[in-house]
Coordinates of C-alpha atoms in Angstrom, one line a residue:
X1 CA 69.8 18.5 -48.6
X2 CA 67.4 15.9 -49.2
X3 CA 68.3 12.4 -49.6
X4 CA 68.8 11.0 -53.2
X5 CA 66.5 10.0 -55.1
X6 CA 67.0 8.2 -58.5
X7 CA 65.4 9.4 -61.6
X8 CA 65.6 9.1 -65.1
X9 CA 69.7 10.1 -66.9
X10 CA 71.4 9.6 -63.0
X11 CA 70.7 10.7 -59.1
X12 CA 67.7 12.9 -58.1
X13 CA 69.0 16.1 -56.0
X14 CA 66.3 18.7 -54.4
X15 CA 67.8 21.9 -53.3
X16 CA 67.2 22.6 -50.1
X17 CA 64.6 25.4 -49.0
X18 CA 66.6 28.6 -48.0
X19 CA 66.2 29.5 -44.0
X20 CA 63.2 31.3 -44.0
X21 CA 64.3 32.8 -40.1
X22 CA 67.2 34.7 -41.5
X23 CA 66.4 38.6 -42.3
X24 CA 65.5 38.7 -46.2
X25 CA 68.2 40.2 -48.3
X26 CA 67.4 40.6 -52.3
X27 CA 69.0 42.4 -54.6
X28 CA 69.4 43.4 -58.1
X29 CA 72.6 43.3 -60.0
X30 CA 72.4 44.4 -63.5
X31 CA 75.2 44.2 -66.1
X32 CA 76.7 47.8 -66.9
X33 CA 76.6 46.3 -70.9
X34 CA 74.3 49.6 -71.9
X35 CA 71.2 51.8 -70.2
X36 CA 68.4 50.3 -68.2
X37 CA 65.7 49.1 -70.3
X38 CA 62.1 48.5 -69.6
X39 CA 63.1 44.9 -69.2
X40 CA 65.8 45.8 -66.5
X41 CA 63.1 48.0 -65.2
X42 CA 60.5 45.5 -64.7
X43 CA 63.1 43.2 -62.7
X44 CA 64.3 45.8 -60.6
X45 CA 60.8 46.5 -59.4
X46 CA 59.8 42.9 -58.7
X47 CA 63.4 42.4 -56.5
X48 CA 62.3 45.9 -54.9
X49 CA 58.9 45.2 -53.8
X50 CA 59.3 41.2 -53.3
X51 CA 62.6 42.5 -50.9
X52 CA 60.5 46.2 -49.3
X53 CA 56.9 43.8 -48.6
X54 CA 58.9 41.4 -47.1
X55 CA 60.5 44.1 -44.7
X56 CA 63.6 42.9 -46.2
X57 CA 67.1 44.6 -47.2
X58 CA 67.6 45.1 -51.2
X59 CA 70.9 45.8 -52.1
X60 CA 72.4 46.7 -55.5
X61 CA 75.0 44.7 -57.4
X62 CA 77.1 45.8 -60.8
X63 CA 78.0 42.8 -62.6
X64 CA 80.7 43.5 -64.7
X65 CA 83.1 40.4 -64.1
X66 CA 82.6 40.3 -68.2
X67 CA 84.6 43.4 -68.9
X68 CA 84.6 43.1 -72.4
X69 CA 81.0 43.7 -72.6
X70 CA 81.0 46.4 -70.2
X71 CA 80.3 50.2 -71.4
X72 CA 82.0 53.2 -69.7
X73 CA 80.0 54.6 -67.8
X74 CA 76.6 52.7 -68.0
X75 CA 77.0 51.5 -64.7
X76 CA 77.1 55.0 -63.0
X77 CA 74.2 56.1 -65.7
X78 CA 72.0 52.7 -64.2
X79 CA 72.4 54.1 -60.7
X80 CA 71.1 57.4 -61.1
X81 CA 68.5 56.0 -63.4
X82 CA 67.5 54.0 -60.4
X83 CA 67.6 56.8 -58.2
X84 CA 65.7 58.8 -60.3
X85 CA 62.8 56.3 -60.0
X86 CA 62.6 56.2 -56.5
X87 CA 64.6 53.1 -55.9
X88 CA 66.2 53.3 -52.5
X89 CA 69.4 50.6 -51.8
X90 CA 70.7 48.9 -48.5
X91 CA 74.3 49.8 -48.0
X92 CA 77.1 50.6 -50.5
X93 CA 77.2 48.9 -54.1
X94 CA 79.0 46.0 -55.2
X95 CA 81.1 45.9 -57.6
X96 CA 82.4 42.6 -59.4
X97 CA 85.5 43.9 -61.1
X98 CA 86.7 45.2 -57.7
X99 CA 86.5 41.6 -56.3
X100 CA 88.5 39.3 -58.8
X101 CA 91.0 38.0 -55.9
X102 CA 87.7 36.9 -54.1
X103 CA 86.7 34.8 -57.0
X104 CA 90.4 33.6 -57.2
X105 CA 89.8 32.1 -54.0
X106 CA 86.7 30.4 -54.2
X107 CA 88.4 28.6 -57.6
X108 CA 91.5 27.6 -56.2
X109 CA 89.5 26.0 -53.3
X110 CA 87.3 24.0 -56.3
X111 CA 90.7 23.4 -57.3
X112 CA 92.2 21.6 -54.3
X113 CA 89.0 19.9 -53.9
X114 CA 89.4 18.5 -57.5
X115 CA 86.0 20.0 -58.3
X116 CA 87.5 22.0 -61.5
X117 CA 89.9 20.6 -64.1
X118 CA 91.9 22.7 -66.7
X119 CA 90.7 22.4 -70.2
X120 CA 92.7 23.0 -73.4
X121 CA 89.9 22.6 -75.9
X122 CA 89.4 25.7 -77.9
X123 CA 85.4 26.2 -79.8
X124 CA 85.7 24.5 -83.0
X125 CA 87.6 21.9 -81.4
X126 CA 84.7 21.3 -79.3
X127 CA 82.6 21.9 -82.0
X128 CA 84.1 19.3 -83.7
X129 CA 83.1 16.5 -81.6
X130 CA 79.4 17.5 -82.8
X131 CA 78.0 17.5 -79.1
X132 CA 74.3 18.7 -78.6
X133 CA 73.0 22.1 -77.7
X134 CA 72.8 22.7 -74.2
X135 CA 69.9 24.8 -72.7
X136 CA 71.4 28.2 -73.1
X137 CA 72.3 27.6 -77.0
X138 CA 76.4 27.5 -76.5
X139 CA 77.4 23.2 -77.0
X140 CA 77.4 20.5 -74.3
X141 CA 81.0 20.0 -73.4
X142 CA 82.1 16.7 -74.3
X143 CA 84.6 16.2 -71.7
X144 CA 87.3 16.2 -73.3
X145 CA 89.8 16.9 -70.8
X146 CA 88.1 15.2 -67.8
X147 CA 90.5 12.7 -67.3
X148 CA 93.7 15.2 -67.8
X149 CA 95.4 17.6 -70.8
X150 CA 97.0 15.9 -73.3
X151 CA 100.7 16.0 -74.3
X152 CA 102.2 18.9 -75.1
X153 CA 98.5 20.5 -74.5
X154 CA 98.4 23.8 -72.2
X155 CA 95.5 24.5 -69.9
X156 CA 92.9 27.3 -71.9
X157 CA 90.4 27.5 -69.3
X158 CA 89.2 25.8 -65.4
X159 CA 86.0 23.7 -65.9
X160 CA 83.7 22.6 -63.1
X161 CA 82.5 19.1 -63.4
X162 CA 78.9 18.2 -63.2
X163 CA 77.5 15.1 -62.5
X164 CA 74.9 12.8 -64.4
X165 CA 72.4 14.0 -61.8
X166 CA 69.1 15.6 -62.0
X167 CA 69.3 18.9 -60.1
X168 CA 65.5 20.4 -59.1
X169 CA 64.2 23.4 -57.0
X170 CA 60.8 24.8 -57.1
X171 CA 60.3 28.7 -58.6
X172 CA 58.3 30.7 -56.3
X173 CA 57.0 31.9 -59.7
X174 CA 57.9 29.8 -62.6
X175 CA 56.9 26.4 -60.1
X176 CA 59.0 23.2 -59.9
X177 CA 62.1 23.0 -61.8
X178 CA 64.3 20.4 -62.4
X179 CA 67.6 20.1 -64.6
X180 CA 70.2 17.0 -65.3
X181 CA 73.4 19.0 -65.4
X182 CA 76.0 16.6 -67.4
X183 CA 72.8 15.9 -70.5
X184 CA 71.8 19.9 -70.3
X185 CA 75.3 22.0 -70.0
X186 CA 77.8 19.6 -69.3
X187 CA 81.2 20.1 -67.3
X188 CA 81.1 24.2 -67.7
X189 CA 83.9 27.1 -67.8
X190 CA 84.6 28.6 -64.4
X191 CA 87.9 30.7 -65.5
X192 CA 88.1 31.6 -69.2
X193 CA 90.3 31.3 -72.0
X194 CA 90.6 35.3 -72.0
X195 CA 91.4 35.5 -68.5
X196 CA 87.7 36.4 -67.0
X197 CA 85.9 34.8 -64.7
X198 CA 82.6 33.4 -65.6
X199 CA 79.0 34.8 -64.3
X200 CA 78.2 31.5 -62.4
X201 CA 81.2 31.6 -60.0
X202 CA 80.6 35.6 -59.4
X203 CA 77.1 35.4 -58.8
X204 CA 77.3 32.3 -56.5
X205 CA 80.4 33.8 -54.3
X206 CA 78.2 37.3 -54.9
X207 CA 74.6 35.8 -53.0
X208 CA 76.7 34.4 -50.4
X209 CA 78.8 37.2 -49.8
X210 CA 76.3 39.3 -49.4
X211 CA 73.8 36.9 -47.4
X212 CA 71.3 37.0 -49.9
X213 CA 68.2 34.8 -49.0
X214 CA 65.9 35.2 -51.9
X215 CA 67.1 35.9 -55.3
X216 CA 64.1 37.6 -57.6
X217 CA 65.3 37.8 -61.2
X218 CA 64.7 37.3 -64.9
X219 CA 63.1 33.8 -66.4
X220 CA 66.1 33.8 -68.6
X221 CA 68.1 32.8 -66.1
X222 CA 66.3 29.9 -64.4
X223 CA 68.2 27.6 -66.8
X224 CA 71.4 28.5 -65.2
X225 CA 70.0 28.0 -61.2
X226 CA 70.2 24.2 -61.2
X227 CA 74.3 24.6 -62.0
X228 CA 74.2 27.4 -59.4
X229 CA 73.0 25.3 -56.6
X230 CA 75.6 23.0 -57.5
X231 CA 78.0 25.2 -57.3
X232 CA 76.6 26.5 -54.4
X233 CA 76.9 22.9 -52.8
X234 CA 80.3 22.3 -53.7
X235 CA 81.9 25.7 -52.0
X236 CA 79.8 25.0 -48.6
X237 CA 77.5 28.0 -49.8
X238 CA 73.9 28.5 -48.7
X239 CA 70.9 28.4 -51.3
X240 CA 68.7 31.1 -51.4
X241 CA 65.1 31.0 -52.7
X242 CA 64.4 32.0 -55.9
X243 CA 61.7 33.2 -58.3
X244 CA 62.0 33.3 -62.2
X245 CA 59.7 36.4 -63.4
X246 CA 58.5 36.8 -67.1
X247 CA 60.8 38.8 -69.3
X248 CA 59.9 41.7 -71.3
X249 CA 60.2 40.5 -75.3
X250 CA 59.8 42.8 -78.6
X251 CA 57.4 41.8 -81.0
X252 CA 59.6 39.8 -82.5
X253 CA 59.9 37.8 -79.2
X254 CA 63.4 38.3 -78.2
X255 CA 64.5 39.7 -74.9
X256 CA 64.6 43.0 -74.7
X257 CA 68.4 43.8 -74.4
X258 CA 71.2 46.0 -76.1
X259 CA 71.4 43.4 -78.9
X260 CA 67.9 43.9 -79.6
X261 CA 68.7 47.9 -79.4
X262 CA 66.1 48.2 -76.1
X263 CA 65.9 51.9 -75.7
X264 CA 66.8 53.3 -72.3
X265 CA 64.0 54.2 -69.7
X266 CA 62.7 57.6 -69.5
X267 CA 63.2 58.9 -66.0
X268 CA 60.8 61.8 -66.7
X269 CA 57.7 59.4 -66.9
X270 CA 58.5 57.3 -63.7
X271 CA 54.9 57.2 -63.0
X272 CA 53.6 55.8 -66.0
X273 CA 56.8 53.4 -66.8
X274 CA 56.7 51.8 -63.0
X275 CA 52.8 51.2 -63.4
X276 CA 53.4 49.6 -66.6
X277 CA 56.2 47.7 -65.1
X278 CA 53.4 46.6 -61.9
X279 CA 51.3 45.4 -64.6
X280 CA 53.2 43.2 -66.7
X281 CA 54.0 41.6 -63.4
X282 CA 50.3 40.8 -62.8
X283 CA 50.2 44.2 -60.2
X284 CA 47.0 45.8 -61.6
X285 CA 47.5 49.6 -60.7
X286 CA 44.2 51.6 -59.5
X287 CA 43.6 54.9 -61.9
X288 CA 44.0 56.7 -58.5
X289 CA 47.4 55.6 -58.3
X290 CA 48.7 56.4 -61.6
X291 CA 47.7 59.7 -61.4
X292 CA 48.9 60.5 -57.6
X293 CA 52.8 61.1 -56.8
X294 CA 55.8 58.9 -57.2
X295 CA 55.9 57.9 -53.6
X296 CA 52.1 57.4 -52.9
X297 CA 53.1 54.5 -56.0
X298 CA 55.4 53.1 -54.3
X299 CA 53.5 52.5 -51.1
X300 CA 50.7 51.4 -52.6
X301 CA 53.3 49.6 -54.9
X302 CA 54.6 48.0 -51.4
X303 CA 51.6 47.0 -49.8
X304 CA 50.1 45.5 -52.9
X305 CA 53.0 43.5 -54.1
X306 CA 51.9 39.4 -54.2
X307 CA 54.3 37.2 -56.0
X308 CA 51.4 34.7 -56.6
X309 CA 49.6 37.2 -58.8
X310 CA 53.2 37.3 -61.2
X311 CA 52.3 35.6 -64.5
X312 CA 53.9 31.5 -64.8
X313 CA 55.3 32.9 -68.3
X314 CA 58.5 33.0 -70.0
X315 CA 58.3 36.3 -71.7
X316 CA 55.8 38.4 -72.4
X317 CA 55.3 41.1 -75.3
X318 CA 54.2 44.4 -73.3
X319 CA 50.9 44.7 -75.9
X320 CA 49.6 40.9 -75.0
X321 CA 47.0 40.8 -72.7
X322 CA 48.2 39.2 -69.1
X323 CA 46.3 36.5 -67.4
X324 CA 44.2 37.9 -64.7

């Protein structure tokens, strides 16, 4: 890691660049919370062909640590989807649920380290210290608990502590990214109230588990990557690179997602689905193309692919017109 540098709300950190001599390893891991969507779609095939034109491993991840959003059987449905398009995967899938003592581990090392405290503060009791919004909409923790549980108070949840520090990376897409962690999130929940372990300490034991080197993934997420890297940092983990792409919105401008009652992906019109998918990603798709087999797509799809041509863009309504 760099050396620190101060900046403006506490101490500058730059992750460091991922070791670009190791084998690339990317991967997709979508939540099994409903059906792919066009928006699941369009992520899956930048992971692919960012992963395939690098002659690179892609490996598939089911991330259902969050079992009370999980749907029986979406997560089989979301593999033969795949399949059905043409995708092809490194190795067997992962699984989160099957791998709950792993994340056990890597929190009861936080734990002796004294990286992760034990919280008793329930949501409106949070709530009522009136603390800001944090990036992703939920509150800034106050830090209540920082210093210890109060009497007679038991232990809800294990929160990580972040520092007053200014976390940045830069995007192979989205560009140069910077976050301070205690002013934007605050200290966040590692273990929750319910029992389930949060998505940052899967996916962080998740990339290094399975050596991944260059995480390709939705723009709604690059908010969360600053705390990842810390996390990262704090269990001895490796970073990988990463780049944010556009998400796919309605009309209205939200995410496509279950909430917003995305409707699943038609198998039967792979073709014209994947060369929508190539362009919203900037991938202009010859005529030629479109019309020729699945597989002649995907080579051409392969040998095509440039992440510089990816739009710098936080969503994107299908229907806009992308910058050339």
């Amino acid at each position: 890691m760099s050396e620190n540098k101060k900046a403006a709300g506490g101490e500058h950190d730059t992750a460091p660049v991922s070791d670009h001599k190791r084998p690339y390893r990317g991967r997709f891991a979508p939540s099994p919370s409903g059906p792919l969507h066009f928006g699941s779609l369009v992520a899956a095939v930048g992971s692919y062909l960012d992963a395939r034109s690098n002659d690179g491993e892609w490996l598939l991840r089911i991330e259902d640590v969050d079992q009370p959003r999980t749907v029986p059987g979406a997560a089989d449905a979301i593999l033969r989807t795949l399949a059905a398009f043409g995708f092809e995967w490194d190795g067997e899938v992962l699984v989160q649920s099957r791998r709950l003592d792993f994340y056990h581990a890597a929190l009861v090392r936080l734990q002796l380290d004294g990286e992760v405290y034990p919280c008793a503060c329930s949501r409106s009791e949070i709530a009522a210290h009136a603390p800001p919004r944090s990036v992703d909409g939920g509150l800034v923790y106050p830090g209540t608990c920082r210093a210890g549980l109060a009497g007679g108070r038991a232990a809800r949840a294990w929160r990580l502590r972040l520092p007053d520090r200014t976390v940045a990376f830069d995007d192979r897409v989205q560009g140069r990214h910077q976050q301070n962690l205690a002013q934007a999130v605050g200290d966040i929940v590692l273990l929750r109230a319910d029992g389930q372990y949060a998505y940052q300490l899967a996916v962080v034991a998740d990339d290094a588990a399975q050596g991944i080197t260059a995480v390709v993934r939705g723009v709604d997420l690059l908010d969360s990557t600053p705390r990842q890297i810390w996390l990262q940092q704090r269990l001895g983990l490796p970073t990988p690179s990463y780049a944010h792409l556009p998400v796919v919105t309605n009309a209205a401008g939200e995410k496509l997602s279950k909430q917003t009652r995305a409707a699943a992906v038609d198998a039967s019109a792979s073709n014209a689905l994947l060369s929508a998918a190539l362009d919203f990603l900037g991938q202009t798709v010859p005529a030629k193309v479109r019309a020729g087999s699945l597989s002649d797509l995907w080579r051409w799809a392969i040998a095509a692919w440039s992440v510089e041509r990816v739009p710098a863009l936080r969503g994107v309504f299908p229907g806009q017109r992308l910058p050339p």
